[in-house]
XYZ file of C-alpha atoms in Angstrom:
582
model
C -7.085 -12.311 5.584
C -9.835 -15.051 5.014
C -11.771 -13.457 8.159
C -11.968 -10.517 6.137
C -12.923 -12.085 3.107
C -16.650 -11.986 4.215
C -16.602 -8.308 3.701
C -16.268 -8.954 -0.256
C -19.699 -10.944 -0.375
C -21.857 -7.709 -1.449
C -19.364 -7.095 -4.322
C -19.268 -10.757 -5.699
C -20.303 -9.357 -9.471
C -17.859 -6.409 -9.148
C -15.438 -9.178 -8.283
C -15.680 -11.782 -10.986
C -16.282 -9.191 -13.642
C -13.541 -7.339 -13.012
C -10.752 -10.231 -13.394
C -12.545 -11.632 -16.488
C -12.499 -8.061 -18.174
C -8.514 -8.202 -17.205
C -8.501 -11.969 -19.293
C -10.004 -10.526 -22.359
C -7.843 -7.356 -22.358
C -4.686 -10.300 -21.723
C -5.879 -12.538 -24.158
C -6.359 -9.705 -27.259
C -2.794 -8.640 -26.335
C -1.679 -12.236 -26.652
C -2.692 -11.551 -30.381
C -0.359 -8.252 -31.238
C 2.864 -10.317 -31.503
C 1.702 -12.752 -34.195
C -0.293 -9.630 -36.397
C 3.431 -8.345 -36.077
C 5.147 -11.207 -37.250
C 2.214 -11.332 -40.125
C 3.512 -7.257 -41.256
C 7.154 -8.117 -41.188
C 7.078 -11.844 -42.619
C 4.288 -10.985 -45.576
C 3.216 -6.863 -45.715
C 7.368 -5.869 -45.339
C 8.818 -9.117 -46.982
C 6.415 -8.270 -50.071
C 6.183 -4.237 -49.795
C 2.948 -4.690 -49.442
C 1.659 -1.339 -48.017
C -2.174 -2.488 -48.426
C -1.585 -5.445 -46.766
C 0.320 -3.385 -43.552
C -1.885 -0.678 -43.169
C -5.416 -3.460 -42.805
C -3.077 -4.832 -40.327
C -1.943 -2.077 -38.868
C -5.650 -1.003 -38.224
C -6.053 -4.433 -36.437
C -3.314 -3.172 -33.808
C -5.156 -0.201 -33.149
C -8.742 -2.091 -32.747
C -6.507 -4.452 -30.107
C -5.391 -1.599 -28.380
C -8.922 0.125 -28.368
C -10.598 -3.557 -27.196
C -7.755 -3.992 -24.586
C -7.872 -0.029 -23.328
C -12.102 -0.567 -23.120
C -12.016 -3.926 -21.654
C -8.730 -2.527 -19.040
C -10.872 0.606 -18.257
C -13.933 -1.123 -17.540
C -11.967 -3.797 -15.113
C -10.548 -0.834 -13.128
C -13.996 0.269 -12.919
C -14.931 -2.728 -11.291
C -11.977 -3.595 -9.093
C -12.068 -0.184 -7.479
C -15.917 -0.511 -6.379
C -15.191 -3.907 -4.814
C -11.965 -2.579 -3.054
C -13.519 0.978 -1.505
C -16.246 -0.934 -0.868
C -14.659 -3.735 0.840
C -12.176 -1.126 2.711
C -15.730 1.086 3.624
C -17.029 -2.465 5.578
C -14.116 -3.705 6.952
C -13.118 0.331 8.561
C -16.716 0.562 9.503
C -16.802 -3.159 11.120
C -13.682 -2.102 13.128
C -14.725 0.910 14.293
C -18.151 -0.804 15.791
C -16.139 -3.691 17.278
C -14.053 -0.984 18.687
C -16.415 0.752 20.497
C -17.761 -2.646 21.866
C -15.040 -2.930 23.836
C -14.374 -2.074 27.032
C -11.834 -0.309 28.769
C -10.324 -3.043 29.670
C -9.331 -4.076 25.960
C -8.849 -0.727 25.154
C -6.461 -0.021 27.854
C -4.363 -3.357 26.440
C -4.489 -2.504 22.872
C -3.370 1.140 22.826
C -5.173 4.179 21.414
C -1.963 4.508 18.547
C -2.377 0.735 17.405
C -6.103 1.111 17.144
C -5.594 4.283 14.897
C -3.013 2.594 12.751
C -5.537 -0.170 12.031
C -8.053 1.866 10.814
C -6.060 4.128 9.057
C -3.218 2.942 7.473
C -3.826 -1.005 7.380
C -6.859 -0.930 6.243
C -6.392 1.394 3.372
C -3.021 -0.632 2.876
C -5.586 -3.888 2.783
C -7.778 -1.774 0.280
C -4.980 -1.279 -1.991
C -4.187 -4.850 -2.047
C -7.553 -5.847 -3.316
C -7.658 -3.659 -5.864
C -4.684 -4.846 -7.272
C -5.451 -8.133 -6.774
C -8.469 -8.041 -8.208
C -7.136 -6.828 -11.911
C -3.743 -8.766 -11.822
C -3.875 -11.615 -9.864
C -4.972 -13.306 -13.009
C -4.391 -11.548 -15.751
C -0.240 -11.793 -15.168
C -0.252 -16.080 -14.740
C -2.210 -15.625 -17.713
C 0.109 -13.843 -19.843
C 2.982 -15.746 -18.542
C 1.390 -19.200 -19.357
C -0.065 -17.525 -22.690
C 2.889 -16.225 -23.787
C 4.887 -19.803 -23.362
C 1.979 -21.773 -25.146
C 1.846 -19.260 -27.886
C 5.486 -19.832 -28.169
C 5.345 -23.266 -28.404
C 2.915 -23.141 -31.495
C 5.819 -20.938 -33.439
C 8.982 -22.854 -32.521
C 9.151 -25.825 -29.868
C 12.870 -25.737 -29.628
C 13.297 -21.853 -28.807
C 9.993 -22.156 -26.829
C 12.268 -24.598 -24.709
C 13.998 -21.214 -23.283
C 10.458 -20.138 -21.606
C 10.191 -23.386 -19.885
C 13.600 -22.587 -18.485
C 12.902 -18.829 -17.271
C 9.597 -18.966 -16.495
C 11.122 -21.252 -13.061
C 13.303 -19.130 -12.181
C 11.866 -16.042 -12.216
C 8.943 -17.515 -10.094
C 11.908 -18.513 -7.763
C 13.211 -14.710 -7.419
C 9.319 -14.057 -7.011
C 8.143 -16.179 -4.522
C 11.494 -16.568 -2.698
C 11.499 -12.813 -2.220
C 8.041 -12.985 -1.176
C 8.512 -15.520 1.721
C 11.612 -13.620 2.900
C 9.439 -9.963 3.022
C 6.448 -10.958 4.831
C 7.583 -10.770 8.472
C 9.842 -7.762 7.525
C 6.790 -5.722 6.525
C 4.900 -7.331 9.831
C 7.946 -5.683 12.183
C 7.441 -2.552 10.033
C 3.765 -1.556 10.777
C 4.910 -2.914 14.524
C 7.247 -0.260 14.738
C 4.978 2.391 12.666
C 2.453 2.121 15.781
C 5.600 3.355 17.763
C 6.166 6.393 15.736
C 2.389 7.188 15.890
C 2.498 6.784 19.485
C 5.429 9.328 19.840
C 3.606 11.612 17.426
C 0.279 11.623 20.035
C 2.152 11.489 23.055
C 3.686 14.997 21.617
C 0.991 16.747 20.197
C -1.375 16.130 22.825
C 1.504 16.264 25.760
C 3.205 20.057 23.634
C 2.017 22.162 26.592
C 3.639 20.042 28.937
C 7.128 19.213 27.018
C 7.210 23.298 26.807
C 6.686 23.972 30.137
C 9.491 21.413 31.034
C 11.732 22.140 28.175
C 12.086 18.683 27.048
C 11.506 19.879 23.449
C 15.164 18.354 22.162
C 14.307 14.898 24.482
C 11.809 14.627 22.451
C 12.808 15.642 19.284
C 15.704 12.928 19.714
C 13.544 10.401 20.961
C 10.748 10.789 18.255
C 14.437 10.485 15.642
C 15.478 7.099 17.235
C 11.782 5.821 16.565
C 12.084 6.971 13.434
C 15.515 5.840 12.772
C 14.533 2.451 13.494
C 11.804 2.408 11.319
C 13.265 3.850 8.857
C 16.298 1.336 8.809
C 13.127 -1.664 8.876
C 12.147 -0.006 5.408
C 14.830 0.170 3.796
C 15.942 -3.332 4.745
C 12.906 -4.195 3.537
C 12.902 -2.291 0.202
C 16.680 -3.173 -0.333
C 15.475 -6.768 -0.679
C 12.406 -6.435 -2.713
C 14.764 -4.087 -4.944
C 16.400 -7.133 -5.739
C 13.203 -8.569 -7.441
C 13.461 -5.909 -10.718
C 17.051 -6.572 -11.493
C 17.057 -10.181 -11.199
C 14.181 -10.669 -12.838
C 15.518 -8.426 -15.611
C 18.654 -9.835 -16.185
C 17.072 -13.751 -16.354
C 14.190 -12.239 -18.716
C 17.176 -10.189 -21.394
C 19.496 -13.310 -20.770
C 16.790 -15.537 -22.126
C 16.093 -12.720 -25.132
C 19.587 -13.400 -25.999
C 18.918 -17.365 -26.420
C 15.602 -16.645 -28.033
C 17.379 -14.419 -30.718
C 20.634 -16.776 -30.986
C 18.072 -20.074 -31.030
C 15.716 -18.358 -33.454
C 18.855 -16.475 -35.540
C 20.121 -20.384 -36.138
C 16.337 -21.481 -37.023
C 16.062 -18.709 -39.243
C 18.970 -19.216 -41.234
C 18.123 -23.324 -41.637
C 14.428 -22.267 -43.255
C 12.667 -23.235 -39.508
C 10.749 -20.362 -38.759
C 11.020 -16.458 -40.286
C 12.179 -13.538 -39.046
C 8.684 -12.138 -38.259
C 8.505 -15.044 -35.407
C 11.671 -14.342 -34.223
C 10.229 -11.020 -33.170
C 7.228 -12.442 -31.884
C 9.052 -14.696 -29.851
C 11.188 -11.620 -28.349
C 8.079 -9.592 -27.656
C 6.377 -12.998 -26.154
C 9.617 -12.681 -23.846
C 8.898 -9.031 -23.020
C 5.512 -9.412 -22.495
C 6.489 -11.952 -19.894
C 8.816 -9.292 -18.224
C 6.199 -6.487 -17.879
C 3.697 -9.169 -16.441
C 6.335 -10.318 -13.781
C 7.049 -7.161 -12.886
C 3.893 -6.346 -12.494
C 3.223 -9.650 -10.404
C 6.412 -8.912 -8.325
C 4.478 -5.437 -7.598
C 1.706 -7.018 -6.686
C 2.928 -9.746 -4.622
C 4.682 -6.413 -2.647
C 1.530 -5.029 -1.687
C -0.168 -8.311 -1.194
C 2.250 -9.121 1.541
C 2.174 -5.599 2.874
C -1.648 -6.201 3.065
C -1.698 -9.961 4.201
C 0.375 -8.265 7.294
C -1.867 -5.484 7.612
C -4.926 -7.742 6.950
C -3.476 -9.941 10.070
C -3.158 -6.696 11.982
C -6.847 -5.729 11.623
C -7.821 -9.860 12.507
C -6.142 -9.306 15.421
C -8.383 -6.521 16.661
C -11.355 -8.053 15.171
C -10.697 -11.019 17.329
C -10.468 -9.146 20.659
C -13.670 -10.108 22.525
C -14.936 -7.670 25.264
C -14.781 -8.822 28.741
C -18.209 -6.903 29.364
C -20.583 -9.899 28.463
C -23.953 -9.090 27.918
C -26.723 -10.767 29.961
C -29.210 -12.674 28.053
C -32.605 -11.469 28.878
C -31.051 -8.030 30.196
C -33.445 -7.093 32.839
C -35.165 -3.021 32.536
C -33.763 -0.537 34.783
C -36.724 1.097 36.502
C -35.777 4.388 38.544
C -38.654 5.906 40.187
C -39.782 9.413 41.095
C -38.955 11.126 43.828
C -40.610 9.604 46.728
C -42.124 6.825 44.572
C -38.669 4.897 45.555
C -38.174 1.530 47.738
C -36.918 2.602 50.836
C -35.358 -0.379 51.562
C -33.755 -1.192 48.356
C -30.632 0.830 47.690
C -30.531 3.105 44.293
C -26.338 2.121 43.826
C -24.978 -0.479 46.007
C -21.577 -2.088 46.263
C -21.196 -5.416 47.461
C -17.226 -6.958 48.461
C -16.183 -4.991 45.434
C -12.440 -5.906 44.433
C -10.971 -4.688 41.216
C -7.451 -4.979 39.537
C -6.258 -3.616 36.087
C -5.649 -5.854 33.293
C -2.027 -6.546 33.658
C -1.373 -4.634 37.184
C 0.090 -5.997 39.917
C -1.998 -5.154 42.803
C -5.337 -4.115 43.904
C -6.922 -0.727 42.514
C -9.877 -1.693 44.864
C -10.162 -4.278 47.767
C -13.528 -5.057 49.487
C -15.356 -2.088 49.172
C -19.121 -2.257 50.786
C -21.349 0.510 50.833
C -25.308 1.489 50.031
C -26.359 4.272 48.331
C -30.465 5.268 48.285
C -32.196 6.899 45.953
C -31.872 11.149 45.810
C -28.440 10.779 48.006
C -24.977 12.830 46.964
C -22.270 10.978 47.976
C -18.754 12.041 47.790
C -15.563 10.144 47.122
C -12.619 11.373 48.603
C -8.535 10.377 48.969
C -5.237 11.055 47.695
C -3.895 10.125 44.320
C -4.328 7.006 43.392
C -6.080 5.927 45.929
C -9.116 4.115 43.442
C -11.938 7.003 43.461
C -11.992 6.914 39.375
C -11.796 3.444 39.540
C -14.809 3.030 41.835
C -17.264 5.066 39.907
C -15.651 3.670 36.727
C -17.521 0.370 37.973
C -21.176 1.776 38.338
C -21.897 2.316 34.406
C -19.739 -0.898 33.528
C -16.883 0.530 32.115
C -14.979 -1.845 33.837
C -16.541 -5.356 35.644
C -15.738 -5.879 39.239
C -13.026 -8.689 39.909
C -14.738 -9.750 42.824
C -18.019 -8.704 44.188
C -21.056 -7.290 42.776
C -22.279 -3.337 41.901
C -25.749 -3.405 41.804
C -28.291 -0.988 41.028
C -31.867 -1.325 42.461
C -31.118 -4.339 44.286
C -30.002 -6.069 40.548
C -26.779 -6.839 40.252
C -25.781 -4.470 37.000
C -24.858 -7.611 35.152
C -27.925 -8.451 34.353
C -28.829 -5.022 32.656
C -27.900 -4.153 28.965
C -24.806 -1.928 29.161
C -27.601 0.747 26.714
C -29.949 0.406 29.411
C -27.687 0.894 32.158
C -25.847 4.208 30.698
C -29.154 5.229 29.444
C -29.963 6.201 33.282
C -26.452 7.026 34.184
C -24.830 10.559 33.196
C -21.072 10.311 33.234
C -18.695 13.698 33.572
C -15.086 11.911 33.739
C -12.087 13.556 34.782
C -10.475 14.945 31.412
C -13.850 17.235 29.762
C -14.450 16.129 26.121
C -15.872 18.286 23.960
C -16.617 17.630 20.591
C -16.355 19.663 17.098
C -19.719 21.546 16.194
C -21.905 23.858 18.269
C -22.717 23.831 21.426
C -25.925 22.802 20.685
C -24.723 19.810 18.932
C -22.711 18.695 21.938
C -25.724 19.064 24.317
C -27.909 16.737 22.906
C -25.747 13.678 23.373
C -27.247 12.448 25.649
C -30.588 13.338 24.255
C -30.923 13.986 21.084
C -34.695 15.457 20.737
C -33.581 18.028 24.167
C -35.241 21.387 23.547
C -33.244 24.506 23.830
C -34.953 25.541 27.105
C -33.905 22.220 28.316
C -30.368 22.662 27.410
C -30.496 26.260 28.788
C -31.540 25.160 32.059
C -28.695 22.397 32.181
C -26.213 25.349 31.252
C -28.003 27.347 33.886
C -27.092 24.553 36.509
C -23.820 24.248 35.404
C -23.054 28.079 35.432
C -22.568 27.551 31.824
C -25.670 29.917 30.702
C -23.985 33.236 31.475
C -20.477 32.902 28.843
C -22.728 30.675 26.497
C -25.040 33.553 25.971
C -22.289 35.574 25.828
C -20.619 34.530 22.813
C -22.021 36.125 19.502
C -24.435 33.163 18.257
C -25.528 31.435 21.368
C -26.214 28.078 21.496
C -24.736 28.151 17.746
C -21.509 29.039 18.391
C -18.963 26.936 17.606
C -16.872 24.492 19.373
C -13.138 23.598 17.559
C -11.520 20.399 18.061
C -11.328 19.113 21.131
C -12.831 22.124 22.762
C -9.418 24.091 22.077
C -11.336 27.767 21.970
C -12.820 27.255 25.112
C -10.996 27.114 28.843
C -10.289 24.184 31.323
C -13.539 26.271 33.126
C -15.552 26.253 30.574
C -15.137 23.118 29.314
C -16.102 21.476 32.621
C -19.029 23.164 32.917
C -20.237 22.196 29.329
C -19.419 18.166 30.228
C -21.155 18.704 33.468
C -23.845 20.512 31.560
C -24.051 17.819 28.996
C -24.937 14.964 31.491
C -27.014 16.782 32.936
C -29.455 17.634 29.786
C -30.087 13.709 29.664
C -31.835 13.969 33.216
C -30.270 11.018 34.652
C -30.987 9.157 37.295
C -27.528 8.723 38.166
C -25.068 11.309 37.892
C -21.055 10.532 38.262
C -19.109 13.511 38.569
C -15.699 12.472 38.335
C -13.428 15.453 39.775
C -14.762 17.500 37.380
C -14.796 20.585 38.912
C -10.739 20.985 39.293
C -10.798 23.471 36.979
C -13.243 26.019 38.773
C -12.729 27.912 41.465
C -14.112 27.893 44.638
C -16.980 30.254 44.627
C -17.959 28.703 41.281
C -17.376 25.499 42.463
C -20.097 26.201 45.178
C -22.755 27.122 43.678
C -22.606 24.363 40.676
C -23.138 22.274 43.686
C -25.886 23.923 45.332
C -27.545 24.277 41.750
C -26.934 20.906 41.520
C -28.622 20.162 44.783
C -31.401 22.124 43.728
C -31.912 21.224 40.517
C -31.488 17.298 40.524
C -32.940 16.306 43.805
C -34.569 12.847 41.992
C -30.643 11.988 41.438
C -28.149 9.757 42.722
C -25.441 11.712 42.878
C -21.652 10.854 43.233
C -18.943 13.865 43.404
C -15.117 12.713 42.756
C -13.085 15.324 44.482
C -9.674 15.878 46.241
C -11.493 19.569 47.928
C -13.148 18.284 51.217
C -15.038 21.752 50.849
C -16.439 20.144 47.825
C -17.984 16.784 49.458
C -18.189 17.546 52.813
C -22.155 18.593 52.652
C -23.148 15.385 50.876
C -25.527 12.523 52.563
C -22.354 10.223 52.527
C -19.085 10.494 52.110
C -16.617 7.510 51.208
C -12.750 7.973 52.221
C -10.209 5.851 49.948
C -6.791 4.929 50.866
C -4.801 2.993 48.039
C -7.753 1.152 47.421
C -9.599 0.197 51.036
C -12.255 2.479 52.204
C -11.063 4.045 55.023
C -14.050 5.342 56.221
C -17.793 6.242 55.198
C -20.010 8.708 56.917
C -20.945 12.030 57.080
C -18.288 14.720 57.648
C -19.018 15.051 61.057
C -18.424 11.045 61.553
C -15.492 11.134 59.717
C -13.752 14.110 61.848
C -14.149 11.483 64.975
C -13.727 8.148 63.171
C -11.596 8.554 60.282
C -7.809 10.026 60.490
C -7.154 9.831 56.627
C -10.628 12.503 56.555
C -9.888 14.437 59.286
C -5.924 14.672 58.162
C -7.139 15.929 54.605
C -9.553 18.829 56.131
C -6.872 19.952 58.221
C -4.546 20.606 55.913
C -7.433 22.186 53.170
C -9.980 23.780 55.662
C -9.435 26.285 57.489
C -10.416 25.589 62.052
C -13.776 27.461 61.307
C -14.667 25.181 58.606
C -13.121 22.117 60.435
């Protein structure tokens, strides 16, 4: 929690003023019992109706004072807490996207959206609360005994006694329920990982039947969480009862003391009462503490949650002086230095066993199309993962114009680099709006011809408003087609000098397929480009062509090479080509 606490230094005012408002509205309802004790011991005791109604009009002007001076704290408290909440989610959500895969893949998408969902709003709550009560209650308590100590010393005796032990039940109740809430937000990130798994997995658990697996699955998650609350809520259930019974057992002793003090001429009845509504006061204020500490453990936990992400440092260290990325025109380019190059490349997952890549070497120049091909799993996703630095190399060195790309800026890298990965993103808004991603000031000829390339142009102009028709969530109106030729038509709008196409084409079919890469051809020849691809008819007419077999390059040439040199390539074209094409 204190690593968050830096988040409340723009609402420092909104912060002091808002406890200090809670003090006065405490300390003028410190005041009601002993204007009560003045209308029963004089205005009653003397049917005095004059003297009860002016003091009756003083109760109201507390409660008017105490409702102003309440309001206003709430005011206060609530700015400091959304605001504090509005830094801390937008701090996370920047740190987030700092990271690389590699962190990403270790935390879990479900985690990171519990954290900035639910903990932090938990942690927003928790400052809001704490904000108005954390000293208004003590306050009360401790008021409440000292003004009870002015009116009798011997019944004020009885606070001394409960005040103890209810901060016993408190605190003790407290210690016990802050890992319990910890295991419960642990096991919360479970149930929101079954809930994603299923929504985004429903068209698979249909087509497999596996509806009532899941169903029973997603029950036992549940189940278990559910059995965490209530263990959890049984025990700080406990804190209200307890707390009651010490607070009306000590009533008793107040009225019984003060009963025997009345009758020997000590104190009056009127005190009596004030004494008793001292003790109540105390009651609603510890109850209202005992809330509080609730949520403040519920959002120390949650606080410790978000610390933990905050504290995650990306592996992807930036250089210091990041060197500029200078691609040249087309035949402006260093023939001798290579536009992509890989150098003893090795690469393992964080937490895998083995190799996703060993010793890959290869040179790429300037204007080439190069095609990765091999089975599943063999590393091709990994390998052009490593060329915009979404993961570092484990051993080895990528480099791009001769510069190894640790020494760029990740911005400056991906800023010449378009990307098209595997599973096509689309975002919610027009199709307009999702072409200028990469570049935001692109014209809508320019988009048009990147549609046009990507034998997009012909459904987009299609639909009813064009470029402004729009796109639902996750691209849900559209087909797998059509979606991969809007990523692929996306990167391309950017005009990058590198273009990864990472098997993004699985979706089209084959005449389609052919003449996105001719357009491609055509249309890009200043690119570096690399086509991921399991179809040798789809990389077999590149410059170079790099075979993978779990994680070793098999072989890299040109088609023709590889149908002498390499039996992994020529055992893949036999089985897709047909002996024409062979």
């Amino acid at each position: 929690m204190k690593n968050l606490l830096k988040y409340l230094k723009n609402y420092k005012k909104e912060s002091i003023i808002a406890p200090l408002f809670k003090m006065l509205e405490a300390t003028f309802e410190l005041f009601v019992p002993l204007v009560m004790a003045d209308i029963i011991d004089i205005g009653i005791a003397n049917h005095d109706t004059h003297y009860i109604l002016i003091r009756g009009v003083i109760l109201v002007m507390l409660g008017i004072i105490g409702l102003t001076c309440s309001l206003t704290a709430q005011y206060f408290a609530a700015k400091a807490a959304v605001g504090f909440g509005t830094q801390v989610r937008g701090s996370l959500f920047r740190h987030i996207n700092s990271l690389s895969y590699t962190e990403l893949d270790v935390l879990g998408t479900s985690t990171l959206i519990t954290r900035m969902t639910t903990d932090i709003n938990q942690v927003q709550n928790g400052v809001n609360l704490f904000l108005r009560l954390f000293l208004r209650s003590p306050f009360i308590v401790f008021g409440a005994m000292i003004m009870a100590f002015t009116i009798n010393i011997k019944a004020a005796l009885i606070f001394v006694v409960a005040i103890p032990l209810l901060a016993f039940v408190v605190f003790g109740v407290m210690k016990l329920s802050i890992p319990m809430y910890t295991s419960v937000q642990k096991q919360l990130d479970n149930v929101v990982l079954s809930t994603r798994e299923n929504l985004n997995g429903a068209r698979v658990i249909r087509a497999f039947n596996r509806q009532n697996e899941e169903k029973e699955t997603y029950r036992e998650k549940n189940s278990v969480l559910k059995d965490l609350q209530m263990k959890v809520g049984n025990l700080s259930a406990l804190m209200n009862p307890v707390t009651y019974v010490i607070v009306n057992l000590a009533i008793v002793a107040i009225v019984w003391t003060g009963g025997k003090e009345v009758d020997n001429g000590v104190i009056t009845q009127g005190e009596v009462v004030a004494l008793v509504n001292y003790m109540s006061q105390i009651l609603v204020e510890l109850i209202k503490l005992a809330n509080l500490i609730v949520n403040i453990t519920k959002s120390l936990a949650c606080a410790e949650r978000i610390s933990s992400v905050l504290d995650v440092q990306t592996s992807i260290v930036q250089a210091e002086q990041a060197a500029c990325i200078v691609m040249e025109e087309d035949g402006q380019e260093d023939k001798d230095v290579p536009a992509v190059e890989f150098d003893g490349v090795s690469f393992v997952y964080s937490g895998a066993g083995a190799e996703s890549l060993t010793d890959i070497s290869f040179r790429v120049m300037a204007g080439e199309t190069v095609g990765i091909i091999g089975s599943t799993g063999s590393g091709k996703s990994s390998l052009v993962n490593l060329i915009p630095r979404f993961y570092d190399a484990t051993k080895g060195a990528v480099k791009i114009n001769g510069k190894n790309i640790r020494e760029y800026s990740t911005a400056a890298l991906r800023d010449v680099i378009g990307v098209v990965p595997q599973k096509a993103v689309l975002f919610k808004g027009t199709i307009r709006d999702n072409m200028k991603w990469g570049k935001e000031d692109a014209t809508d000829d320019e988009i048009m011809q990147a549609l046009n390339t990507a034998q997009a142009g012909e459904f987009v102009m299609e639909k009813e408003n064009g470029l402004d028709a729009m796109i639902t969530q996750g691209g849900s109106n559209l087909s797998g087609g059509q979606k991969q030729r809007l990523t692929i038509a996306r990167a391309l709008v950017k005009t990058p000098r590198i273009l990864i196409l990472d098997d993004s084409s699985s979706a089209l079919d084959f005449a389609t397929d052919a003449k996105l890469r001719a357009a491609i051809r055509e249309n890009t020849n200043h690119a570096t480009v690399f086509i991921v691809s399991q179809r040798a008819s789809t990389v077999r007419y590149s410059d170079k062509i790099i075979v993978l077999e779990d994680g070793l390059a098999a072989g890299i040439g040109t088609h023709d090479e590889l149908m002498k040199t390499c039996d992994v390539y020529k055992e893949i074209c036999m089985s897709q080509l047909s002996a024409e094409e062979v």
